[in-house]
Structure formats: structure tokens, C-alpha cells
Coordinates of C-alpha atoms in Angstrom, one line a residue:
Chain A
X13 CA -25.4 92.0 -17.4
X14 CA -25.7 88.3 -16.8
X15 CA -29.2 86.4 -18.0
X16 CA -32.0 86.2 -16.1
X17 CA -34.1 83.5 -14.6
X18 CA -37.7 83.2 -15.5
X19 CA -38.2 84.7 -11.6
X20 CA -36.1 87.6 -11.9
X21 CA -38.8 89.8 -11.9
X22 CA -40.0 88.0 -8.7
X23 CA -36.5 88.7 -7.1
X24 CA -36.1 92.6 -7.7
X25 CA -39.6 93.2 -6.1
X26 CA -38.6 91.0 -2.7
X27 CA -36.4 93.4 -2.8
X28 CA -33.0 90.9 -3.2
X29 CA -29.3 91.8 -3.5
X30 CA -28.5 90.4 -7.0
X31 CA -24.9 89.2 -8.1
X32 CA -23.3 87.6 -11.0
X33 CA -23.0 83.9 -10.4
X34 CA -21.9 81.9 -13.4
X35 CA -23.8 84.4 -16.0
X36 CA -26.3 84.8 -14.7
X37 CA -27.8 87.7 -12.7
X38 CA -28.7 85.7 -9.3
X39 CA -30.3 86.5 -5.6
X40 CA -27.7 86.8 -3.0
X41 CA -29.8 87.8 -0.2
X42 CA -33.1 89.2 0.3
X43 CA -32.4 91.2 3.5
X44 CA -30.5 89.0 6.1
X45 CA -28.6 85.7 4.9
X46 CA -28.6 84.2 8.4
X47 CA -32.2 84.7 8.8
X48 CA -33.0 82.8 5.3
X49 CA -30.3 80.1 6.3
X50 CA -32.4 79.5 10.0
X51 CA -36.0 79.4 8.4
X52 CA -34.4 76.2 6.2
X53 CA -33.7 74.3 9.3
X54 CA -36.3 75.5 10.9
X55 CA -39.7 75.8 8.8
X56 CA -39.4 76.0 5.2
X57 CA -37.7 78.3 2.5
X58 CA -37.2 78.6 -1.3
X59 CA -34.6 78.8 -3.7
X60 CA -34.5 80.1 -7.4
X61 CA -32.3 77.1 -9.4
X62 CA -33.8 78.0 -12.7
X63 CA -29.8 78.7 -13.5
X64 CA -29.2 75.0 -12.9
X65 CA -29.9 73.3 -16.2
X66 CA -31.9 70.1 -16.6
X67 CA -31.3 68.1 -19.6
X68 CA -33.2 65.4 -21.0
X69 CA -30.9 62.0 -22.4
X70 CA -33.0 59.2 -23.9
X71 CA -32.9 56.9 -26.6
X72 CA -32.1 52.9 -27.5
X73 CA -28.6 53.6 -25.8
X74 CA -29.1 56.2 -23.3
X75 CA -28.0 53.8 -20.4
X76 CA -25.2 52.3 -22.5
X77 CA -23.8 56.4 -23.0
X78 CA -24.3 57.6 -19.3
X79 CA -22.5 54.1 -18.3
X80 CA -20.0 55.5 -20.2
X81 CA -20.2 59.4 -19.8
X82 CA -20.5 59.1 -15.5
X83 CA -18.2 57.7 -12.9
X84 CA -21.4 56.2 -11.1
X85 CA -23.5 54.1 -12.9
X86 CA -27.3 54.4 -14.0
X87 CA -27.8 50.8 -13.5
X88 CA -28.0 51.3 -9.9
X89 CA -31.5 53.1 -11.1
X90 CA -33.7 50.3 -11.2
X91 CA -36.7 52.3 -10.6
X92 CA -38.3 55.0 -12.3
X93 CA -38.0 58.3 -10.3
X94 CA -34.8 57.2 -8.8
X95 CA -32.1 59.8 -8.4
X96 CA -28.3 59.0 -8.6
X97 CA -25.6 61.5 -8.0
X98 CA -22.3 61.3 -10.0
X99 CA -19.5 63.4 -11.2
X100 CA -18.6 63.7 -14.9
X101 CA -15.1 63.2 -15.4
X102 CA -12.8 64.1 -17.9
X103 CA -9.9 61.4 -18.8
X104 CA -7.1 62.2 -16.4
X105 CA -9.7 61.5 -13.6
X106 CA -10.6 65.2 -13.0
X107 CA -14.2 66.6 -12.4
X108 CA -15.8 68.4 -15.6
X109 CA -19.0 68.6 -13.5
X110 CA -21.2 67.2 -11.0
X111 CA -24.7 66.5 -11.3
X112 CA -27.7 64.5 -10.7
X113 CA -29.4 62.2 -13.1
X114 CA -33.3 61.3 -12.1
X115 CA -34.8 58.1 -14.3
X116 CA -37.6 58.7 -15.9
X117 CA -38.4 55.6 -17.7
X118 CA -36.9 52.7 -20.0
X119 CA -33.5 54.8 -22.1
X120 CA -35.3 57.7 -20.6
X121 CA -33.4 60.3 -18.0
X122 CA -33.2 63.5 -16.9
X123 CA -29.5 65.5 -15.9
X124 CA -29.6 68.2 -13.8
X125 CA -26.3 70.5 -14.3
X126 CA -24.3 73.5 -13.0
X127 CA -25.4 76.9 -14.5
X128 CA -21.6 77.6 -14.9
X129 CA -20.2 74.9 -16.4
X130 CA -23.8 73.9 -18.6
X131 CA -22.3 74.7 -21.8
X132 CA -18.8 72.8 -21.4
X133 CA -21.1 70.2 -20.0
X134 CA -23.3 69.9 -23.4
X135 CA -20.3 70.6 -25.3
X136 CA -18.7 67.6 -23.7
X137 CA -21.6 65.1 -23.8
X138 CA -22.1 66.0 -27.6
X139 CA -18.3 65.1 -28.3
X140 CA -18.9 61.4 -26.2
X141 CA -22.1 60.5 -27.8
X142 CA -20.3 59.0 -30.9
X143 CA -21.8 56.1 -31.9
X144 CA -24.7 55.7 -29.4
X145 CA -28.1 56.4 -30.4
X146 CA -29.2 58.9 -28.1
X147 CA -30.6 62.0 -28.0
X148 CA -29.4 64.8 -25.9
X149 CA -32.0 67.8 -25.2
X150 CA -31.2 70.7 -22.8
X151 CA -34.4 71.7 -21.3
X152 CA -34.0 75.7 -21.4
X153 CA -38.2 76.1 -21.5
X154 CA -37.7 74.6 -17.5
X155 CA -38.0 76.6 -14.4
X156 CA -36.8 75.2 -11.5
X157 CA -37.4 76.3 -8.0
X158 CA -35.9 74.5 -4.6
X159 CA -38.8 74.2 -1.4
X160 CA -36.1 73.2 1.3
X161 CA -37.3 72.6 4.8
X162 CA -39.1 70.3 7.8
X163 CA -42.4 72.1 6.5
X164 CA -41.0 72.5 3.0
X165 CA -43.4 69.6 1.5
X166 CA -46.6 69.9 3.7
X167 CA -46.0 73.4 2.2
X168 CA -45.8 72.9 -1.4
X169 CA -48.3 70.0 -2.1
X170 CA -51.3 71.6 -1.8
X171 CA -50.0 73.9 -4.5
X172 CA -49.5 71.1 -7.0
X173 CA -52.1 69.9 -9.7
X174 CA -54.0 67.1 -7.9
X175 CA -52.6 64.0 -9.7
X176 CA -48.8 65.5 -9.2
X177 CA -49.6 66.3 -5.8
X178 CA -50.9 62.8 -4.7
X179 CA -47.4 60.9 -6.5
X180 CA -45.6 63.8 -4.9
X181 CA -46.9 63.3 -1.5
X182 CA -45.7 59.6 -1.5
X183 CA -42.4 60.4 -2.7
X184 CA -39.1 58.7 -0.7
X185 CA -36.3 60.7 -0.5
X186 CA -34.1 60.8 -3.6
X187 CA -37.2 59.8 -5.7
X188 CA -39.0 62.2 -8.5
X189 CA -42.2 62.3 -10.4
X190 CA -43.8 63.6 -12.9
X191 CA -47.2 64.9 -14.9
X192 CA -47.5 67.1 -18.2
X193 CA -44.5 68.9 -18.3
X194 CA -43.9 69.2 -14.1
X195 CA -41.2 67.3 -12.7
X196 CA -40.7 67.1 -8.6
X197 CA -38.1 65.1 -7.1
X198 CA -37.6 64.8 -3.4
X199 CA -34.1 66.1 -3.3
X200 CA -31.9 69.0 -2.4
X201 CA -28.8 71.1 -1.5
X202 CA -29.3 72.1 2.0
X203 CA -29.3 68.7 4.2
X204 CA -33.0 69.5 4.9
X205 CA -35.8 67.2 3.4
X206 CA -37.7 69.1 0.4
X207 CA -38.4 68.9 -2.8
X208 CA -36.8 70.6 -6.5
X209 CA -39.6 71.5 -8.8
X210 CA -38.7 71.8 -12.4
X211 CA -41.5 73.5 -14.5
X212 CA -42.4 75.7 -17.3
X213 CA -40.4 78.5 -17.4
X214 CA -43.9 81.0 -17.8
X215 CA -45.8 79.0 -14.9
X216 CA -42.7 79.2 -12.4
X217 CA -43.7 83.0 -11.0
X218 CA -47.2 81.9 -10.3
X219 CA -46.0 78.9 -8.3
X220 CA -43.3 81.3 -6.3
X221 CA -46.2 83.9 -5.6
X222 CA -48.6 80.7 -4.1
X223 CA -45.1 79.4 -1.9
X224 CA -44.7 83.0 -0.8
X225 CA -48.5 83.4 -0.1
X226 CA -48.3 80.0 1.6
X227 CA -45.5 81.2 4.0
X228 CA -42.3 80.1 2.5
X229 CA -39.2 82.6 2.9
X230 CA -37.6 83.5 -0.4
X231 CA -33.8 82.5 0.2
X232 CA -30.4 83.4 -2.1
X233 CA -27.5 81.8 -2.9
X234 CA -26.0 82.6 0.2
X235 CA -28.2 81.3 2.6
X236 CA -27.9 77.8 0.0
X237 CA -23.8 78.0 0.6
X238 CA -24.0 77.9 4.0
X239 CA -26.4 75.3 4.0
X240 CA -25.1 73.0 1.8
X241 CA -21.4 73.4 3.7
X242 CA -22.9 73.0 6.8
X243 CA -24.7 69.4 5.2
X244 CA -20.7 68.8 4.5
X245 CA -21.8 68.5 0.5
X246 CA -19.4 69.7 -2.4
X247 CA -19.2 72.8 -4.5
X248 CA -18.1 72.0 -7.8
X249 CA -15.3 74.9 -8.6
X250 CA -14.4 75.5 -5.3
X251 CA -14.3 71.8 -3.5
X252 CA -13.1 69.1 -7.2
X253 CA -13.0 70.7 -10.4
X254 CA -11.2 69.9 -13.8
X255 CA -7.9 69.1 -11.9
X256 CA -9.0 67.7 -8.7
X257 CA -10.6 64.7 -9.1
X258 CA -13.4 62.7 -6.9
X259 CA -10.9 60.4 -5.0
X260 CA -9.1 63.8 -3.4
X261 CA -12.7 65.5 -2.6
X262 CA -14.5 63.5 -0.6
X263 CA -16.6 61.8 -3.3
X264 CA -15.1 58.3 -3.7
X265 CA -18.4 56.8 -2.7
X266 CA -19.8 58.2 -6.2
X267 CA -17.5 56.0 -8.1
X268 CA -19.4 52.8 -9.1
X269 CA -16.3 50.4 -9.2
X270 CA -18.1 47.3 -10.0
X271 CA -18.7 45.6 -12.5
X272 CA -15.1 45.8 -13.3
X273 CA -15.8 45.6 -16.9
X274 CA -17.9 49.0 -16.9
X275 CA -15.4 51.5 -19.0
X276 CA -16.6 55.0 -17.5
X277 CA -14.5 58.3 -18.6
X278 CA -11.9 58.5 -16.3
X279 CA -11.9 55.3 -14.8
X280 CA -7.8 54.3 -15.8
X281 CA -6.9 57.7 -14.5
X282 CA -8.3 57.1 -11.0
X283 CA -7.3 53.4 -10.8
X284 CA -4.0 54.8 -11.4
X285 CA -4.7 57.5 -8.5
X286 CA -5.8 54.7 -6.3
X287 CA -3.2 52.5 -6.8
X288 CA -0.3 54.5 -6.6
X289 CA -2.3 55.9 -3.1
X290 CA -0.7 59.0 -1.0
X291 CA -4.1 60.6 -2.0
X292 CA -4.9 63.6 -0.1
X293 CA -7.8 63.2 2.3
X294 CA -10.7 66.0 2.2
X295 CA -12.2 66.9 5.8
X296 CA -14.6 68.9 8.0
X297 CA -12.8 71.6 10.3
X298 CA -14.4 73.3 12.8
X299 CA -12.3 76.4 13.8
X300 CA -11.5 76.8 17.7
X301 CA -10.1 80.0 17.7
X302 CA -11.4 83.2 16.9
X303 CA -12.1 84.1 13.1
X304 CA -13.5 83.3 10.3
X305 CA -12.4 79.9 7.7
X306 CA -12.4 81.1 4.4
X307 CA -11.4 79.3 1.0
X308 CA -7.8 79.0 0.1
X309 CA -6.8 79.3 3.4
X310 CA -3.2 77.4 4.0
X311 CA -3.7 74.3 6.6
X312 CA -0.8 73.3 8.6
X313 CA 0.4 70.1 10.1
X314 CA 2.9 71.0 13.0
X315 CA 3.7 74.5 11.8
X316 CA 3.8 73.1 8.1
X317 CA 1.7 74.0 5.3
X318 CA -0.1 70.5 4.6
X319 CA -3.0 71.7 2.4
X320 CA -5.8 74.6 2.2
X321 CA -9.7 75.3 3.1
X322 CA -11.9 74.8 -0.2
X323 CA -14.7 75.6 1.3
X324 CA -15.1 77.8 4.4
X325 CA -17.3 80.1 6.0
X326 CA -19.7 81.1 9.4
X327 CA -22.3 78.4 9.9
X328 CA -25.3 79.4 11.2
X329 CA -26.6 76.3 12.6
X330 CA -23.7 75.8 14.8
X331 CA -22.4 79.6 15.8
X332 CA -19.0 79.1 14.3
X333 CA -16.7 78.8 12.1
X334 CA -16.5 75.3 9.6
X335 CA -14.8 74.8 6.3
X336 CA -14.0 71.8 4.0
X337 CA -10.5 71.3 3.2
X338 CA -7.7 69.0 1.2
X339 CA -5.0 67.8 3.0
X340 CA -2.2 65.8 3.2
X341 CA -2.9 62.4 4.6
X342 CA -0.8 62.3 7.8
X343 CA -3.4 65.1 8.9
X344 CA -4.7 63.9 13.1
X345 CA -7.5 65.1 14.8
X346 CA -5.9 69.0 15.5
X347 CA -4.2 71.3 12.6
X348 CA -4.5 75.2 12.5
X349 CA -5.1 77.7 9.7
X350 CA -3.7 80.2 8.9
X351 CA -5.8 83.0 8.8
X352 CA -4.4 86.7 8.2
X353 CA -1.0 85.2 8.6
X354 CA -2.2 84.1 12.6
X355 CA -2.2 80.3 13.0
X356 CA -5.7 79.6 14.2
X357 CA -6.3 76.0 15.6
X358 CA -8.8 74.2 14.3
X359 CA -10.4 70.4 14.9
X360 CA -10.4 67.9 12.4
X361 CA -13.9 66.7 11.6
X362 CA -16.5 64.6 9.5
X363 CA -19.1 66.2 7.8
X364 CA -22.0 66.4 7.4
X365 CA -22.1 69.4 10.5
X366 CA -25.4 70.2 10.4
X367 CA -28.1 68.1 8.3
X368 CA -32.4 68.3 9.6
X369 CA -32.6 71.0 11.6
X370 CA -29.5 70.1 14.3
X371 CA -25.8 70.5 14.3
X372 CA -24.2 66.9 14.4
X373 CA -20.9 68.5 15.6
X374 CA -20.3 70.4 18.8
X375 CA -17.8 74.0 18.4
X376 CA -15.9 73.5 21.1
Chain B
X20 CA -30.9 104.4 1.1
X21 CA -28.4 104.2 2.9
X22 CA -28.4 107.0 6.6
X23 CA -26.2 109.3 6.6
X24 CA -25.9 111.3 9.8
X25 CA -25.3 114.9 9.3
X26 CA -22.8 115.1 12.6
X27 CA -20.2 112.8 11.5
X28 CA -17.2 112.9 9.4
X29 CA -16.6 110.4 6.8
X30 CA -14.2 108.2 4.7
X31 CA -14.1 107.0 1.2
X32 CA -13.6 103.7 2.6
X33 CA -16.5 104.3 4.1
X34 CA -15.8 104.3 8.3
X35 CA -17.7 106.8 10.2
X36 CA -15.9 109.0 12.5
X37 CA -17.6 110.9 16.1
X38 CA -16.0 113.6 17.5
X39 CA -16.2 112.6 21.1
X40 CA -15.2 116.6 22.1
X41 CA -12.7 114.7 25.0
X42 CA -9.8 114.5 22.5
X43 CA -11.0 111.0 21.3
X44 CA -13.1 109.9 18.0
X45 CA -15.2 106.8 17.9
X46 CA -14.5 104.9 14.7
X47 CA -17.5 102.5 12.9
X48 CA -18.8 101.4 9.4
X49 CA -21.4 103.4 7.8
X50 CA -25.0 102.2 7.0
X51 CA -24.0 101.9 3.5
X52 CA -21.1 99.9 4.4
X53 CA -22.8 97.2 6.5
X54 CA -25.5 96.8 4.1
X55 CA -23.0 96.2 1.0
X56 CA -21.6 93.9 3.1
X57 CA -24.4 91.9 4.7
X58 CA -24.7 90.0 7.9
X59 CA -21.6 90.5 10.1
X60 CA -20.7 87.1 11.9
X61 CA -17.0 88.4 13.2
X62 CA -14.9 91.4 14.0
X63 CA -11.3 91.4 14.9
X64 CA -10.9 94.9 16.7
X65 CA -7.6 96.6 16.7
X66 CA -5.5 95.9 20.3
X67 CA -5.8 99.0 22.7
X68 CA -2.4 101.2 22.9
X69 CA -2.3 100.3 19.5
X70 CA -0.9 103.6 17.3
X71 CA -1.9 103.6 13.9
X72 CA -1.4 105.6 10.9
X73 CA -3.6 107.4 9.0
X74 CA -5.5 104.8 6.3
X75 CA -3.7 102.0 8.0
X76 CA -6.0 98.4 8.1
X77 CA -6.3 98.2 11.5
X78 CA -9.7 95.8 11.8
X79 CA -11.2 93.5 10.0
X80 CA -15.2 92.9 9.6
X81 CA -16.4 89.4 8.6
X82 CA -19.8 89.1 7.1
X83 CA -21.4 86.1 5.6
X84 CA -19.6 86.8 2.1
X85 CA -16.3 88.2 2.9
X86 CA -13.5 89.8 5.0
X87 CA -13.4 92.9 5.0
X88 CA -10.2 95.5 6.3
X89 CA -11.2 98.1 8.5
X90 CA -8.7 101.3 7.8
X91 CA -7.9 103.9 10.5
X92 CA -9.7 107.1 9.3
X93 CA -6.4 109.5 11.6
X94 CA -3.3 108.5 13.1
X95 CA -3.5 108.0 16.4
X96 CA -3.1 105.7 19.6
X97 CA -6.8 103.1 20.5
X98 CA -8.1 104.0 23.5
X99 CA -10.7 101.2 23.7
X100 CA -12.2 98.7 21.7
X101 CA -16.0 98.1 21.5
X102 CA -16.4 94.3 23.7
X103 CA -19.7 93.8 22.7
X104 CA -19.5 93.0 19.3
X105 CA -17.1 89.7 20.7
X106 CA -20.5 88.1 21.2
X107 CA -22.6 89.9 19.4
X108 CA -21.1 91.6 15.7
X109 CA -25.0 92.0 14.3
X110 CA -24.7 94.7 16.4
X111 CA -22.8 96.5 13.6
X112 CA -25.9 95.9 10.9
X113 CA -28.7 96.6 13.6
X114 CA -26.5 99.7 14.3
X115 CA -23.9 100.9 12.7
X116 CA -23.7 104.4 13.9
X117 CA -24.2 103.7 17.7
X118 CA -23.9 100.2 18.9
X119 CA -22.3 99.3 16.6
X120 CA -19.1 101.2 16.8
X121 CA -16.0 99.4 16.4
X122 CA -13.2 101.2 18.3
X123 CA -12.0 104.7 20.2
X124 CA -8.7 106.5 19.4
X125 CA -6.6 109.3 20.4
X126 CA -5.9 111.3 17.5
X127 CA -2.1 112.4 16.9
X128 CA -3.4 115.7 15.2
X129 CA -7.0 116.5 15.8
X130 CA -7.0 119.0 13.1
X131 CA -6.9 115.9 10.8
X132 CA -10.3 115.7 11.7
X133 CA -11.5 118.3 9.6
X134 CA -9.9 117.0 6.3
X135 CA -12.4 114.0 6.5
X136 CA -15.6 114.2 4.4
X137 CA -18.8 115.8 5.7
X138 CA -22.1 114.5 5.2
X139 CA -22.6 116.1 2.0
X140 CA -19.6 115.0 0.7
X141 CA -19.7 111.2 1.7
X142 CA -23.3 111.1 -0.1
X143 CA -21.4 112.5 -3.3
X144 CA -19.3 109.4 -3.0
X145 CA -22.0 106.8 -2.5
X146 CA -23.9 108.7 -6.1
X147 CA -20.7 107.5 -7.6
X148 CA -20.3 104.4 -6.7
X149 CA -23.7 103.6 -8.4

């Protein structure tokens, strides 16, 4: 048996499929997948991330350690609220997570890391904070529950405490805010506008009953990986992970290169990628033929296995198949996969494929 | 729980079987099946004049989560392959006993029929399973 979220409770009475997903005991479904992935494009759905962990960084040299600990760089946060999206890298350039960090205020932020990998990620900070005065406080008394959707925030503000509600209500994408010990940030992993509410863990129930009351479809994990793939964003395990680093999966815009003098974990290791180039490229497909893209799938270039699918799967939004893939950088516009030993052809794309509601990419 | 018609015969890998009475069975998933398995987005039926062996993979059902391999319940040659789930593969989870039924074959031995698992014996199997 895997833990449990503070809404577990919540999801055996909907009624949900529950799997194992990183150790914890988790919603897949709650009746149809494809229905929960539609009502996130369409209207407005919710999400149980209480496995995700938050965890609070502050202290004189907070900034100084997560310029140091993260491949992007907290200085870009200038203002309190703002959100910045990294990966944490180990020394040979590889991903040991990735996550995003909110500010909160002056050597004050907030982390917000993968349920599987929270442990090596704690284990890894505490290791790195060596000489900087900082303290490093998972927040396991947090909740945290995803509103995705067009109607996700008209939906959910009139449910927050008056003075949260107004800050919330004026909130620009990629910005949070906060009162007592509710934090709401205007960001997301399904390409749809929305909000992530982290709370405590023994109000969170009482807020997902109001949501439901309110009209907001209870949605698993696998309506959130179709989603996300379809709004062409990464899955840490399956897209980078310890040996793959951001440069091969899609997330070189993460790096904060300048200032040059900034020495970020990792940094010689993918200088050394960049330099000596050949670096594999990471694209959308969108499959032409019949079937189904599917991780670990073998790409080929003219007959010749030239990568594999790291994400894949059927995408609602569109009626098809996509996938994300690493491969060799002599790939053109056309390749096929091979699924079940069949060469399928497939189109060579950019995500996003789908992101507010509409597919960006035609199948065929 | 999962329905369970009484006039079909069963596998453990849980296809259905219909004994058409022509000389021909109709070959599906089972409720239980297409539930475990959740929304069905593809389904790659087996080619017709096709002859398959008993428990051979012969289709393959796609849902959301995963592939999954469809095995022939008796040898046999397929006689026909259900067209409407091409377009439409929900079908299969709105329907799994009728609609939804994957494909028709010509059993090599129609005695083979009666070694498959009756109703009573296909619910034993799903009890053990959880």
C-alpha cells in the first residue's frame, strides 16, 4: 500500500480507479479519462497534487543557494509571487528533478517537487547547502489541489477567504499569492489557465467538496498525462531524467546562461554538451498511420533506428495519436515508428499540440 | 461489478465467446476487461482469412493506458472483422458484449467450444483476481 493524500477519502467515494504512482496510492480515473481530459479544455476540472511536495527555502542566502542548486536562475524573480520553472541538475548535466520555485518575499521561496523523486530531491539539496545560511523546510502539513480550466478561476474564487480571493482574482499568469497559511498561484500542468492551491492538509477536503458542489469534474492522473503531452510539456522520468539532461529534452530555454559568472550545478557538464554539439533534438510527432505512439517506441530515419518516443499516447483534443520523442539530429519533417514491429509514419512536429481549449496542430 | 452474461463462454484472458449456431463464434472483451482497461481509443482487428491458433494474440486493444493483446479463444479461420470500431472503439466500453464485438471465426473444432469457461466459472476467476 502506497500513502495517501489528505483527499483520499474524497477519491474512493467518487468512486476513482486508484494506482500506485511514485508511493503513493493515486486517482487514475474516475469513470472515463477522455471525458475528464475534454471538461479541462472545455469548462473546468480538478486535480489532486497533494503528492507533489512543496518546500519552503529561505534565509540570508536562500537566493545565493538556489543560484547555485538550479540551472535557471531566481534572479529573474524580481517580483514577489513570481514563478520560475527550472530543472535541478546533478554534475554531469543530467536532470535530478524538475520543479517550480514561486517567490515569496526577500530570501524567501517556495519549491514545488515531484512526489517520486521528493526524497532524493531533499536529500540532494541538504548535501548542497554547505556553507549557506538557509533553511530548507518540506511542507508535508500542505494539501495541494490543481483547478485547471477556461472556467477553472471564475470557479474557484468565490470559494476563497475574501482577502485571498480578491489578490487571487488579480493574479497574471505564472504569478501566486498568499494569506495565513493558503498559497494560490496561477499556474498548471495541462496548457489550460487555472490555478494550484496549496493548503492545509485538514482544510483540503472541504475545499474539494465546495469545487465539486460548484461544478468542477474531479480528474486523475490520466486525464493530467494527456493533457500535459498534448500542451507539449515534459515528464520528468519518462521525457529528461538523471542521465538525460535539459539540452537533449527540449528544455534548453530553462538554462539561465547569463551572467556567465553564475556557477549553477551542472553548468561545465552542459557547456561541454553544447560545445562539443551533435545533441539530439526532442520533437512533437503526430502519427499518420493507424495506432497508437507509445513510450520507448524505436523512431526511424530512412528505415534506420534514429531514436525513440518518451512520451506517447491518444490525445483527446486532437483525435490521434502524438508523442514526444529524442532523436538524432539529421531527423526532417517525416520519420516512422515502429509500432508492433510495423513501421508507422509519423510527421515531425512542434509542441505545444494542444494548449486553451484548441488543437494548434492538424492530424493529417 | 462487472456483467457477466450467462449465454457465453469465457477465457481466463478474459475474451468473450458467442456461439453464433452457423458454425461461427463472435469473439469480444468482457465487461470486466474493458473496465480494467479504461477508455478504448484504438483496435487493430485480426485480417479476415486469417487462421489462428488456439490462445494465439491475434488483436490488439488500445486504451488510454496501454496496449493490450487480444488472444484467439479456438483455432480457427476470421470470417469477418467488426468495421465499426475503425471509427468508433468506445464502442467496446459502451458495449462490450454486443457492439462491441471485435471479430467472427470459423472454428477448426467446434467441440473446442465447450472446454471454454461458463459463466460460473469466469466469475470464479474474476473472485481471484481480487
Amino acid at each position: 500500500m502506497g500513502s495517501r493524500t489528505p483527499l483520499f477519502a474524497e477519491h474512493v467515494r467518487l468512486g476513482a480507479r486508484i494506482v500506485p504512482f511514485g508511493g503513493w496510492d493515486m486517482p487514475l480515473h474516475y469513470g472515463s479519462q477522455l471525458e475528464e481530459h475534454h471538461v479541462v479544455r472545455r469548462a473546468a476540472g480538478m486535480f489532486d497534487v497533494s503528492h507533489m511536495r512543496p518546500v519552503d527555502v529561505q534565509g540570508a542566502q536562500a537566493s545565493d543557494f538556489l543560484r547555485h542548486l538550479l540551472a535557471n536562475d531566481v534572479a529573474r524573480l524580481t517580483q514577489p509571487g513570481k514563478a520560475l520553472y527550472s530543472c535541478m541538475l546533478n554534475p554531469e548535466g543530467g536532470v535530478i528533478d524538475d520543479l517550480i520555485v514561486y517567490l515569496r518575499g526577500p530570501e524567501h521561496y517556495r519549491l514545488v517537487v515531484n512526489a517520486a523523486t521528493a526524497a532524493k530531491d531533499l536529500d540532494w539539496m541538504a548535501q548542497q547547502r554547505a556553507g549557506f545560511a538557509v533553511d530548507i523546510q518540506p511542507r508535508e502539513d500542505l494539501a495541494m489541489i490543481a483547478v485547471q480550466g477556461p472556467e477553472a478561476r471564475a470557479q474557484t474564487l468565490p470559494l476563497l477567504a475574501a482577502p485571498l480571493a480578491e489578490r487571487a482574482g488579480g493574479l497574471a499568469p505564472f504569478f501566486a499569492t498568499e494569506h495565513d497559511d493558503w498559497f494560490v498561484g496561477r499556474t498548471g500542468y495541462t496548457g489550460e489557465d487555472g490555478f494550484e492551491i496549496m493548503l492545509p492538509a485538514v482544510e483540503a477536503p472541504t475545499l474539494w467538496q465546495a469545487l465539486e458542489q460548484a461544478g468542477v469534474q474531479p480528474c486523475g492522473l490520466g486525464a493530467r498525462d494527456t493533457l500535459r503531452l498534448e500542451a507539449g510539456m515534459n515528464l520528468y522520468g519518462q521525457d529528461m531524467d538523471e542521465e538525460t539532461g535539459p539540452l537533449e529534452a527540449g528544455l534548453g530555454w530553462t538554462v539561465a546562461w547569463e551572467p556567465a559568472e553564475r556557477d549553477f550545478i551542472g553548468r561545465a557538464a552542459l557547456t561541454a554538451q553544447r560545445e562539443r554539439g551533435g545533441l539530439r533534438r526532442f520533437v512533437g510527432l503526430v502519427l499518420e498511420g493507424r495506432g497508437v505512439l507509445r513510450g520507448h517506441q524505436p523512431v526511424l530515419i530512412d528505415g534506420e533506428v534514429a531514436g525513440e518516443v518518451t512520451s506517447g499516447g491518444f490525445a483527446p483534443t486532437l483525435g490521434g495519436s502524438i508523442a514526444l520523442a529524442r532523436v538524432a539530429p539529421t531527423i526532417g519533417e517525416h520519420c516512422t515508428v515502429l509500432i508492433r514491429d510495423k513501421a508507422v509514419p509519423a510527421r515531425v512536429v512542434k509542441p505545444p499540440f494542444a494548449r486553451h481549449g484548441k488543437a494548434l496542430i492538424e492530424l493529417a | 461489478m462487472s456483467d457477466i452474461p450467462a449465454d457465453l463462454k469465457y477465457t481466463k484472458s478474459h475474451e468473450w465467446v458467442r456461439d453464433n449456431g452457423d458454425g461461427s463464434v463472435t469473439v469480444g472483451i468482457t465487461d470486466h476487461a474493458q473496465e480494467a482497461l479504461g477508455d478504448i481509443v484504438f483496435v487493430e482487428a485480426p485480417e479476415v482469412g486469417r487462421q489462428v491458433a488456439a490462445a494465439e494474440a491475434c488483436a490488439v486493444v488500445e486504451s488510454v493506458k496501454a496496449a493490450s493483446d487480444i488472444y484467439a479463444p479456438l483455432a480457427g479461420e476470421v470470417l469477418e472483422a467488426n468495421a465499426a470500431l475503425g471509427d468508433a472503439p468506445e464502442l467496446i466500453n459502451s458495449s462490450a458484449h454486443a457492439e462491441g464485438w471485435i471479430f467472427r471465426l470459423a472454428p477448426s473444432d467446434a467441440s473446442a467450444l465447450d472446454a471454454l469457461l461458463d459463466a460460473a466459472a469466469y466469475t470464479k476467476v474474476l473472485e481471484q483476481e481480487d
